[in-house]
Coordinates of C-alpha atoms in Angstrom, one line a residue:
Chain T
M840 CA -0.1 -45.2 71.0
K841 CA 1.5 -46.9 73.3
L842 CA 0.5 -50.6 74.9
E843 CA 1.4 -52.7 78.0
M844 CA 0.4 -55.9 77.6
K845 CA 0.9 -59.4 79.1
D846 CA 4.6 -60.7 78.5
Q847 CA 2.6 -64.3 76.4
P848 CA 3.1 -65.7 73.2
G849 CA 0.1 -64.7 71.0
Q850 CA -0.2 -61.2 72.7
L851 CA 1.1 -59.2 70.2
V852 CA -0.8 -60.4 67.4
A853 CA -3.9 -60.0 69.5
A854 CA -3.4 -56.4 69.8
L855 CA -3.0 -56.1 65.7
K856 CA -5.5 -57.6 65.0
P857 CA -8.2 -55.5 66.2
I858 CA -6.5 -52.4 63.9
S859 CA -7.3 -54.4 60.8
A860 CA -10.6 -54.7 62.0
V861 CA -11.4 -51.5 62.1
G862 CA -9.7 -50.7 59.1
G863 CA -6.5 -49.2 60.1
N864 CA -3.3 -49.5 58.7
I865 CA 0.0 -50.4 60.4
I866 CA 2.6 -48.1 59.7
A867 CA 5.6 -49.1 62.9
V868 CA 5.7 -51.3 65.7
I869 CA 8.5 -50.4 68.0
H870 CA 8.6 -53.8 70.5
Q871 CA 11.3 -53.2 73.0
R872 CA 12.2 -55.2 76.2
E873 CA 13.5 -53.7 78.8
A874 CA 16.7 -55.0 80.7
S875 CA 14.3 -55.4 84.2
A876 CA 11.9 -57.8 81.9
A877 CA 11.0 -59.8 85.0
A878 CA 7.3 -57.7 85.0
K879 CA 4.7 -59.5 83.5
A880 CA 4.2 -57.1 81.2
L881 CA 5.3 -55.7 77.6
D882 CA 5.6 -51.8 76.5
V883 CA 4.7 -51.9 72.5
Q884 CA 4.7 -49.0 70.5
I885 CA 2.7 -48.6 67.7
V886 CA 2.2 -46.2 64.6
L887 CA -1.0 -46.6 62.8
E888 CA -3.8 -44.7 60.5
L889 CA -7.7 -45.1 61.1
P890 CA -10.4 -44.2 59.4
E891 CA -11.9 -41.1 61.2
G892 CA -14.0 -42.1 63.7
R893 CA -12.9 -45.3 64.4
L894 CA -10.4 -45.0 67.8
E895 CA -12.8 -45.8 70.1
T896 CA -13.9 -48.7 68.3
L897 CA -10.2 -49.6 68.2
L898 CA -9.9 -49.1 72.2
E899 CA -12.8 -51.2 72.8
L900 CA -12.1 -53.9 71.1
L901 CA -8.1 -53.6 72.4
R902 CA -9.7 -53.7 76.2
E903 CA -11.5 -57.5 75.4
Q904 CA -8.1 -58.2 74.4
G905 CA -6.7 -57.3 77.9
V906 CA -4.4 -55.0 76.2
T907 CA -4.4 -51.4 78.4
V908 CA -3.7 -48.5 75.9
V909 CA -1.4 -46.2 78.2
R910 CA -0.9 -43.5 76.1
I911 CA -2.3 -42.2 72.7
G912 CA -0.6 -40.0 70.5
E913 CA -1.1 -36.8 68.9
E914 CA -3.4 -37.1 65.6
R915 CA -1.5 -36.4 62.7
L916 CA -2.9 -35.0 59.0
L917 CA -3.4 -38.4 57.8
Y918 CA -5.8 -36.8 54.9
K919 CA -4.3 -35.2 51.4
C920 CA -6.0 -33.2 48.8
T921 CA -3.9 -32.1 45.6
L922 CA -5.2 -29.5 43.4
I923 CA -4.1 -27.6 41.0
M924 CA -4.8 -23.4 40.3
I925 CA -4.5 -21.2 37.2
G926 CA -4.2 -17.5 37.2
H927 CA -2.1 -15.0 37.9
L928 CA -1.1 -16.2 41.4
M929 CA 1.6 -13.9 42.3
H930 CA -0.4 -10.8 41.7
T931 CA -3.6 -12.3 43.2
D932 CA -0.7 -12.7 46.6
L933 CA -0.1 -16.5 46.9
S934 CA 1.4 -16.8 50.8
D935 CA -2.4 -15.1 51.8
T936 CA -3.8 -18.0 49.8
V937 CA -1.7 -20.6 51.5
D938 CA -2.0 -18.7 54.9
R939 CA -5.8 -18.6 54.8
I940 CA -5.9 -22.1 54.8
D941 CA -3.3 -22.5 57.4
R942 CA -4.8 -20.6 59.2
T943 CA -7.6 -22.9 60.0
G944 CA -5.0 -24.8 62.2
S945 CA -6.8 -28.4 61.1
A946 CA -5.9 -28.1 57.5
E947 CA -2.3 -26.8 56.2
V948 CA -0.6 -26.7 52.8
T949 CA 2.4 -29.1 53.1
E950 CA 3.2 -29.1 49.3
L951 CA 3.3 -26.3 46.5
S952 CA 4.9 -26.3 42.9
L953 CA 4.8 -23.3 40.9
V954 CA 4.8 -23.0 37.1
M955 CA 5.2 -19.3 35.8
P956 CA 5.9 -18.9 32.0
A957 CA 5.9 -15.5 31.1
I958 CA 5.5 -12.2 33.0
N959 CA 1.5 -11.4 32.8
A960 CA 1.0 -15.1 31.6
P961 CA -1.0 -17.0 34.1
S962 CA 1.1 -19.1 36.1
S963 CA -0.4 -22.8 37.1
A964 CA 0.2 -24.0 40.8
R965 CA -0.1 -28.1 42.8
I966 CA -1.1 -27.4 45.6
T967 CA -1.6 -30.3 48.5
I968 CA -3.4 -29.7 51.7
R969 CA -3.3 -32.2 54.8
S970 CA -5.7 -32.0 56.8
T971 CA -6.8 -34.2 60.3
T972 CA -10.1 -35.2 58.9
R973 CA -12.4 -35.6 55.9
T974 CA -14.5 -32.7 57.3
E975 CA -11.4 -30.2 57.8
M976 CA -10.4 -31.4 54.3
K977 CA -13.7 -30.0 52.7
K978 CA -13.9 -27.0 54.7
A979 CA -10.4 -26.1 53.6
I980 CA -11.3 -26.8 49.6
R981 CA -14.7 -24.7 50.4
I982 CA -12.1 -21.6 51.7
L983 CA -10.0 -22.3 48.6
R984 CA -12.8 -21.9 46.8
G985 CA -14.4 -18.6 47.9
V986 CA -10.3 -17.3 47.4
A987 CA -10.5 -18.5 44.1
E988 CA -13.6 -16.8 43.2
Q989 CA -12.4 -13.4 45.0
K990 CA -9.0 -13.8 43.1
K991 CA -10.3 -14.7 39.9
L992 CA -8.6 -18.1 40.3
L993 CA -9.6 -21.4 38.5
I994 CA -8.8 -24.0 40.8
I995 CA -9.3 -27.8 39.4
E996 CA -10.0 -30.6 41.8
P997 CA -9.3 -34.0 41.8
L998 CA -12.1 -36.4 40.5
E999 CA -11.9 -38.4 44.1
D1000 CA -12.3 -37.0 47.3
A1001 CA -9.4 -36.9 49.8
Chain Z
M367 CA -43.0 -48.0 9.7
R368 CA -43.1 -44.4 8.3
I369 CA -41.3 -41.8 9.7
A370 CA -40.6 -37.9 8.4
I371 CA -37.2 -36.1 9.6
L372 CA -37.0 -32.6 10.4
G373 CA -33.4 -31.6 9.7
F374 CA -31.5 -33.3 7.5
G375 CA -27.7 -31.8 8.4
S376 CA -25.4 -34.6 9.8
V377 CA -27.8 -36.6 11.7
G378 CA -30.2 -36.5 9.1
Q379 CA -28.1 -37.6 6.6
G380 CA -26.8 -40.3 8.5
I381 CA -30.1 -41.4 9.2
A382 CA -30.8 -41.5 6.0
R383 CA -27.7 -43.6 5.1
A384 CA -28.3 -46.2 7.4
I385 CA -31.9 -46.7 6.2
L386 CA -30.8 -47.7 2.4
A387 CA -27.9 -49.6 4.0
K388 CA -30.1 -51.7 5.8
D389 CA -32.6 -53.6 5.6
L390 CA -34.8 -51.5 8.4
N391 CA -38.3 -51.6 7.3
I392 CA -38.3 -47.8 7.6
T393 CA -40.1 -45.3 5.0
V394 CA -39.5 -41.8 5.0
T395 CA -42.7 -39.9 3.7
G396 CA -41.9 -36.3 5.3
L397 CA -38.4 -34.7 5.1
A398 CA -37.4 -31.0 5.3
D399 CA -34.6 -28.9 6.0
S400 CA -33.9 -25.4 7.1
R401 CA -34.9 -24.2 3.0
S402 CA -37.1 -26.8 1.5
G403 CA -39.4 -29.8 2.1
I404 CA -40.9 -33.3 0.5
I405 CA -44.4 -34.9 1.7
D406 CA -44.8 -38.1 -0.3
A407 CA -47.3 -40.6 1.5
G408 CA -45.8 -43.4 -1.3
G409 CA -42.4 -43.1 0.2
I410 CA -39.7 -40.4 -0.5
D411 CA -36.3 -40.9 -2.9
V412 CA -34.0 -41.2 0.2
A413 CA -30.9 -41.8 -2.1
A414 CA -31.3 -38.6 -4.3
A415 CA -32.7 -36.5 -1.8
L416 CA -28.9 -37.1 0.1
A417 CA -27.5 -36.6 -3.8
R418 CA -29.5 -33.4 -4.1
K419 CA -28.0 -32.3 -0.3
G420 CA -24.3 -33.2 -1.3
N421 CA -24.6 -31.1 -4.6
G422 CA -24.9 -28.4 -2.0
D423 CA -28.7 -28.3 -3.1
S424 CA -32.0 -28.2 -0.9
C425 CA -33.3 -31.6 -0.2
G426 CA -36.6 -30.5 -1.1
T427 CA -39.2 -28.3 -2.7
P428 CA -38.8 -24.6 -1.5
G429 CA -41.6 -23.4 0.4
I430 CA -42.5 -26.7 2.2
S431 CA -41.8 -25.8 5.3
P432 CA -40.9 -28.0 8.4
A433 CA -43.9 -27.0 10.1
D434 CA -45.7 -28.6 6.9
V435 CA -44.2 -32.1 6.9
V436 CA -45.0 -31.9 10.6
T437 CA -48.9 -31.2 10.0
K438 CA -49.7 -32.8 6.6
A439 CA -47.2 -35.9 6.0
E440 CA -48.0 -39.1 7.0
Y441 CA -46.2 -40.8 9.7
D442 CA -46.1 -43.2 12.2
V443 CA -43.1 -41.2 14.0
L444 CA -41.4 -38.2 13.7
V445 CA -37.6 -38.1 13.8
E446 CA -36.6 -34.3 14.9
V447 CA -33.2 -33.6 14.2
T448 CA -32.3 -30.1 13.7
P449 CA -29.7 -28.0 15.7
T450 CA -30.3 -27.6 19.2
N451 CA -31.7 -24.2 20.5
V452 CA -30.8 -23.6 24.6
E453 CA -32.8 -20.1 25.4
T454 CA -36.5 -20.9 23.9
A455 CA -35.9 -24.8 22.5
E456 CA -37.9 -23.5 19.3
P457 CA -38.9 -24.3 16.8
A458 CA -38.2 -27.7 17.2
L459 CA -40.4 -27.9 20.6
G460 CA -43.4 -26.6 18.8
H461 CA -43.0 -29.2 16.2
I462 CA -42.8 -32.1 18.7
R463 CA -45.9 -30.8 20.4
E464 CA -47.5 -30.5 17.3
A465 CA -46.8 -34.1 16.2
L466 CA -47.2 -35.8 19.9
G467 CA -50.7 -34.0 19.3
R468 CA -51.6 -35.6 16.2
K469 CA -50.7 -38.5 18.5
K470 CA -47.0 -39.3 16.6
H471 CA -44.5 -40.6 18.0
V472 CA -41.5 -38.6 18.7
V473 CA -37.4 -39.7 18.4
T474 CA -35.4 -37.1 18.3
S475 CA -31.4 -36.0 19.2
N476 CA -32.5 -31.7 19.9
K477 CA -31.5 -31.5 23.6
G478 CA -33.2 -27.9 24.2
P479 CA -36.7 -29.1 24.2
I480 CA -36.0 -32.2 26.4
A481 CA -33.6 -30.2 28.8
L482 CA -35.9 -27.2 28.9
A483 CA -39.5 -28.9 28.5
Y484 CA -39.5 -33.1 29.2
P485 CA -42.1 -33.0 32.3
E486 CA -44.9 -31.1 29.6
L487 CA -43.9 -33.2 26.6
R488 CA -44.1 -36.3 28.5
A489 CA -47.4 -35.8 29.5
L490 CA -48.6 -34.7 26.3
A491 CA -47.4 -37.9 25.0
E492 CA -48.9 -40.3 27.3
A493 CA -52.3 -38.4 27.2
N494 CA -52.0 -39.2 23.1
G495 CA -50.7 -42.7 24.2
V496 CA -47.1 -42.4 22.0
L497 CA -43.9 -42.3 22.8
L498 CA -41.4 -39.4 23.7
K499 CA -37.9 -40.9 22.9
Y500 CA -34.5 -39.1 23.3
E501 CA -31.2 -41.6 23.8
A502 CA -29.4 -39.4 20.7
T503 CA -29.4 -36.2 23.0
V504 CA -26.7 -37.7 25.5
C505 CA -23.4 -39.1 24.4
G506 CA -24.3 -40.1 21.1
A507 CA -23.5 -43.6 20.2
I508 CA -23.7 -44.3 24.1
P509 CA -27.4 -46.0 24.8
L510 CA -27.0 -44.9 28.3
I511 CA -30.7 -43.5 28.5
H512 CA -32.0 -47.0 27.9
A513 CA -29.2 -48.5 29.7
M514 CA -30.4 -46.5 33.0
Q515 CA -34.2 -46.6 32.0
E516 CA -34.6 -50.6 30.7
G517 CA -31.5 -52.0 32.4
L518 CA -31.1 -50.5 35.2
A519 CA -34.7 -50.0 36.4
G520 CA -34.9 -50.4 40.2
N521 CA -31.3 -49.4 40.6
S522 CA -30.8 -46.5 43.2
I523 CA -28.2 -44.1 41.3
S524 CA -25.9 -42.7 43.9
R525 CA -23.8 -40.7 41.4
L526 CA -22.8 -40.3 37.6
Y527 CA -20.1 -38.4 36.1
G528 CA -17.8 -38.4 33.1
V529 CA -16.9 -37.1 30.0
F530 CA -19.6 -36.2 28.1
N531 CA -18.3 -33.1 25.7
G532 CA -15.7 -34.7 22.7
T533 CA -14.8 -31.5 21.7
C534 CA -13.0 -30.8 25.2
N535 CA -12.0 -34.5 25.6
Y536 CA -9.7 -33.8 22.3
I537 CA -8.6 -30.4 23.3
L538 CA -7.2 -32.0 26.7
T539 CA -5.9 -34.9 25.3
R540 CA -3.9 -33.4 22.7
M541 CA -2.5 -30.7 25.4
A542 CA -1.5 -33.9 27.5
E543 CA 0.1 -35.6 25.0
D544 CA 1.7 -32.7 22.9
S545 CA 2.2 -29.8 25.1
L546 CA 0.1 -27.7 23.2
T547 CA -1.1 -24.8 24.5
Y548 CA -5.4 -24.3 24.9
E549 CA -5.5 -21.8 21.3
Q550 CA -3.4 -24.8 19.3
A551 CA -5.5 -27.7 20.6
L552 CA -8.6 -25.5 19.6
A553 CA -7.5 -24.6 16.0
E554 CA -6.5 -28.2 15.3
A555 CA -9.7 -29.3 16.4
R556 CA -11.8 -26.9 14.3
E557 CA -9.3 -28.0 11.7
L558 CA -10.4 -31.6 11.6
G559 CA -14.6 -30.4 12.5
Y560 CA -14.9 -31.2 16.0
A561 CA -15.1 -27.9 16.4
E562 CA -17.8 -25.1 15.8
A563 CA -16.5 -22.0 14.6
D564 CA -17.7 -20.5 17.7
P565 CA -16.7 -23.0 20.5
T566 CA -18.9 -21.5 23.3
Y567 CA -21.4 -24.2 23.8
D568 CA -18.6 -27.1 24.0
V569 CA -15.6 -25.2 25.9
E570 CA -17.7 -23.9 28.5
G571 CA -19.1 -26.9 29.4
I572 CA -22.7 -25.3 28.3
D573 CA -23.2 -28.9 25.9
A574 CA -22.0 -31.2 29.0
A575 CA -24.3 -29.4 31.2
I576 CA -27.6 -29.6 29.0
K577 CA -26.7 -33.3 29.3
L578 CA -26.7 -33.6 32.9
V579 CA -29.7 -31.8 33.3
I580 CA -31.7 -34.0 30.6
L581 CA -29.9 -36.9 32.9
A582 CA -31.4 -35.7 35.9
N583 CA -34.9 -34.6 35.0
T584 CA -35.6 -37.2 33.0
I585 CA -33.9 -40.2 34.8
L586 CA -33.2 -39.0 38.5
D587 CA -36.6 -37.8 39.1
M588 CA -34.4 -34.1 39.6
H589 CA -36.2 -31.1 38.5
T590 CA -33.3 -28.8 37.1
T591 CA -32.5 -26.2 34.9
L592 CA -29.2 -24.8 33.1
D593 CA -28.3 -22.3 35.9
D594 CA -28.7 -25.4 38.2
V595 CA -25.1 -26.5 37.0
E596 CA -22.6 -25.3 38.8
R597 CA -19.9 -25.0 35.5
T598 CA -16.5 -24.2 34.7
G599 CA -15.4 -24.7 31.2
I600 CA -11.8 -25.7 30.0
T601 CA -10.5 -22.2 28.1
L602 CA -8.4 -21.3 31.0
L603 CA -6.7 -24.7 31.0
T604 CA -2.6 -24.2 30.5
P605 CA -0.3 -26.8 29.2
D606 CA 1.8 -26.0 32.6
A607 CA -1.4 -27.3 34.3
L608 CA -1.6 -30.8 32.4
R609 CA 2.1 -30.9 33.5
L610 CA 1.4 -30.8 37.1
A611 CA -0.9 -33.5 36.8
E612 CA 1.3 -35.5 34.3
D613 CA 4.0 -35.6 37.4
L614 CA 1.3 -37.4 39.8
D615 CA 0.7 -39.8 37.7
C616 CA -2.7 -38.0 36.4
T617 CA -4.2 -36.0 33.7
I618 CA -7.2 -32.9 33.2
R619 CA -10.3 -33.8 31.9
L620 CA -13.5 -32.3 31.6
I621 CA -16.0 -34.1 33.7
G622 CA -19.9 -33.3 33.9
E623 CA -21.0 -35.0 37.6
I624 CA -24.8 -35.8 39.2
V625 CA -24.8 -36.7 42.8
P626 CA -28.5 -36.4 43.3
K627 CA -29.0 -36.7 46.8
A628 CA -27.1 -34.0 47.3
G629 CA -28.3 -32.5 44.5
V630 CA -24.7 -31.4 42.7
L631 CA -25.1 -31.3 39.6
R632 CA -21.3 -29.9 38.2
V633 CA -19.2 -29.4 35.2
S634 CA -15.6 -28.3 35.9
P635 CA -11.9 -29.6 35.0
R636 CA -10.8 -32.4 37.2
I637 CA -7.5 -34.1 38.3
I638 CA -8.0 -37.6 37.2
G639 CA -5.5 -41.1 37.6
K640 CA -4.2 -41.3 34.0
E641 CA -5.3 -45.4 34.7
H642 CA -9.1 -44.3 35.4
P643 CA -11.5 -46.0 33.1
L644 CA -12.9 -42.1 32.6
V645 CA -9.4 -41.0 31.3
V646 CA -10.3 -42.1 27.3
E647 CA -8.3 -40.6 24.3
G648 CA -10.0 -38.0 21.7
T649 CA -13.6 -37.6 20.9
L650 CA -14.8 -40.6 23.0
N651 CA -16.9 -39.9 25.9
A652 CA -16.9 -42.4 28.9
V653 CA -20.0 -42.4 31.9
T654 CA -19.9 -44.2 34.7
V655 CA -23.0 -45.2 36.8
E656 CA -22.9 -46.0 40.9
A657 CA -25.8 -47.8 41.1
D658 CA -26.8 -49.8 44.1
L659 CA -27.4 -53.2 43.1
A660 CA -25.6 -53.2 40.0
G661 CA -22.6 -51.4 41.4
E662 CA -20.2 -49.5 39.0
L663 CA -20.5 -49.4 35.4
T664 CA -19.3 -47.6 33.1
F665 CA -19.7 -46.8 29.5
I666 CA -17.3 -45.9 26.3
G667 CA -18.1 -45.3 23.1
K668 CA -18.6 -42.4 20.5
G669 CA -20.4 -39.1 21.4
A670 CA -21.0 -37.6 18.3
G671 CA -20.8 -38.0 15.0
S672 CA -23.0 -38.7 11.7
T673 CA -23.5 -42.4 11.6
E674 CA -23.1 -42.6 15.2
T675 CA -26.1 -40.3 16.4
A676 CA -28.2 -42.4 13.6
S677 CA -27.5 -45.5 15.8
A678 CA -29.2 -43.9 18.5
I679 CA -32.1 -42.6 16.7
I680 CA -32.5 -46.0 14.8
G681 CA -32.2 -47.8 18.3
D682 CA -35.2 -45.6 19.2
L683 CA -37.4 -45.9 16.2
L684 CA -37.1 -50.0 16.3
Y685 CA -38.3 -49.9 20.3
I686 CA -41.2 -48.0 19.1
H687 CA -42.2 -50.2 15.9
D688 CA -41.8 -53.4 18.2
R689 CA -44.2 -52.0 21.2
Y690 CA -46.0 -49.9 18.9
V691 CA -46.1 -49.7 15.2
Q692 CA -48.8 -52.5 13.8
G693 CA -47.7 -54.0 10.5
S694 CA -44.4 -52.9 8.5

C-alpha cells in the first residue's frame, strides 16, 4: 500500500506500529524523498502480509495516526498449502487435476514435484497450492479431494492448516 | 481383592506376571483361555498356570468355559482381556453384561464392547453400583482416559489428535529411515511381531478408528460408530512420497483426529514437520489434547505390549480397589 504522511520525526514509526498491532508482517518499506520535498507530506510504500479480515482495522488505526492511505495494491496469494498425491497421476491427466484448482481463480497450483518410479507403478507428487484467503484454500482442498476420489488418488494433507 | 481373568494371551499373561512380581494384594480366583478354565475361590496358582501356558498347554481344565468363570467364580472384578471383535463385540460383550449384572466391577482391554455398547454397559454398571473401566483399550500404557476423565475434568476439549497405532508408526518410521517400500517395512514388522499375519486391522486404520470412537463416545460426549470415521490407511504409501515430504523437513504419519465441535473423526496419513512432538519413532503412540483451561498436552508412550497393557489394567484395578472394594 502507498501511504502519505507528515514529514515529521516519528511519523514512520507511527505508521508502522498499527501493522504489528493487527498481526501483520512487514515485507518491505520503500521510502523515497522526492527532489521537490519542499512539500509537507511524505510518500511511503509498504509491502505487507496481513491476516485475513484485518485490513479494515488497519486502515482505521492508520487514519487515527493521521496517515492517509493513497493506494492499496493488489492482494497476493498469501496462503500456502503443500500436499502429496499418490496414484496413477499421469494416466489420470495431471494437467486436468491442476487445472481444476487453477480454474477457481482464487487458488492456484504454484509448485509441483513429480516422481515416476516405473511404468505402471504409482507415481508420487508434491503439490503446492496458494490462495488469497483461508476459505479459498479450504475450497481448493475440497476440490482436490473430490478429484482424488474420482481418479482413485491418495491425497496426503498436512496435519496443520494453511 | 479377587479377580477373574478372561483371556490368557499376551495381556492376560502380562497381568499374571505383574501380580506375581509385585505385592498388589490381588488374588486370581477365576481364569479362562479359549480352551479351558479354572475356578478356585482360595486363589489360583498363577505361576503354575503361566508355566502350563508356556509349555503350549491350556491354562486350566478343558470343559470349564469363560461363561462358567463369569457366572460361577467368586470375584470382585472381572478382567476381560480377550481379543477384539469389531463386528459384534461377542463373546466379550455378553460376559461383561453378565458380570455387571452380578454386581461385579469390570476392567477390560477389549475395544469391541466399549466401542459398540458403552452407553448401555455404563448404564448397567451404574444401575448395579459397580464400575466399568477400559484404560487399556486406547494407547496401551498411556493413561489417556484417566487423564481426560480425572485430570482434565472441567476442561473442554477442542481437538485431539495423534498416533494411535504402533504397527503403522513402525512401518512409516522404517519407510522414512531406510527408504523401504511399504511391503518391505510390513514384512519386517511381521518378523518382529509388530504386525499380525493379516495386518488389515492395523494398516487400514481400523484399529486407530475404533480408538477414536471410544474416546469420542466415552469422554467427548459424541455418539459415533466406526462408520462415522473418515478413514484412509497407509497401504498405498510410496517411499517417493516420504522423500517428497523429507525435502520439506517433514515426514508422514498415520494420524487419528477428533474435532468435537465440527463432528470430525478422521484417520489418515498426514504430512507433519519432523520436529513435531507427535513424530515418535518405532511402535510408540503419541496423542495431543487441546483443552481450554490446560492448553495443549502431549502424551507419549508404548501403545501395546504385554507388560505395558497390563500396566493400564492394573491401574484400573487399583483405582477400583481404593474406592470400592472393602478389605483386601
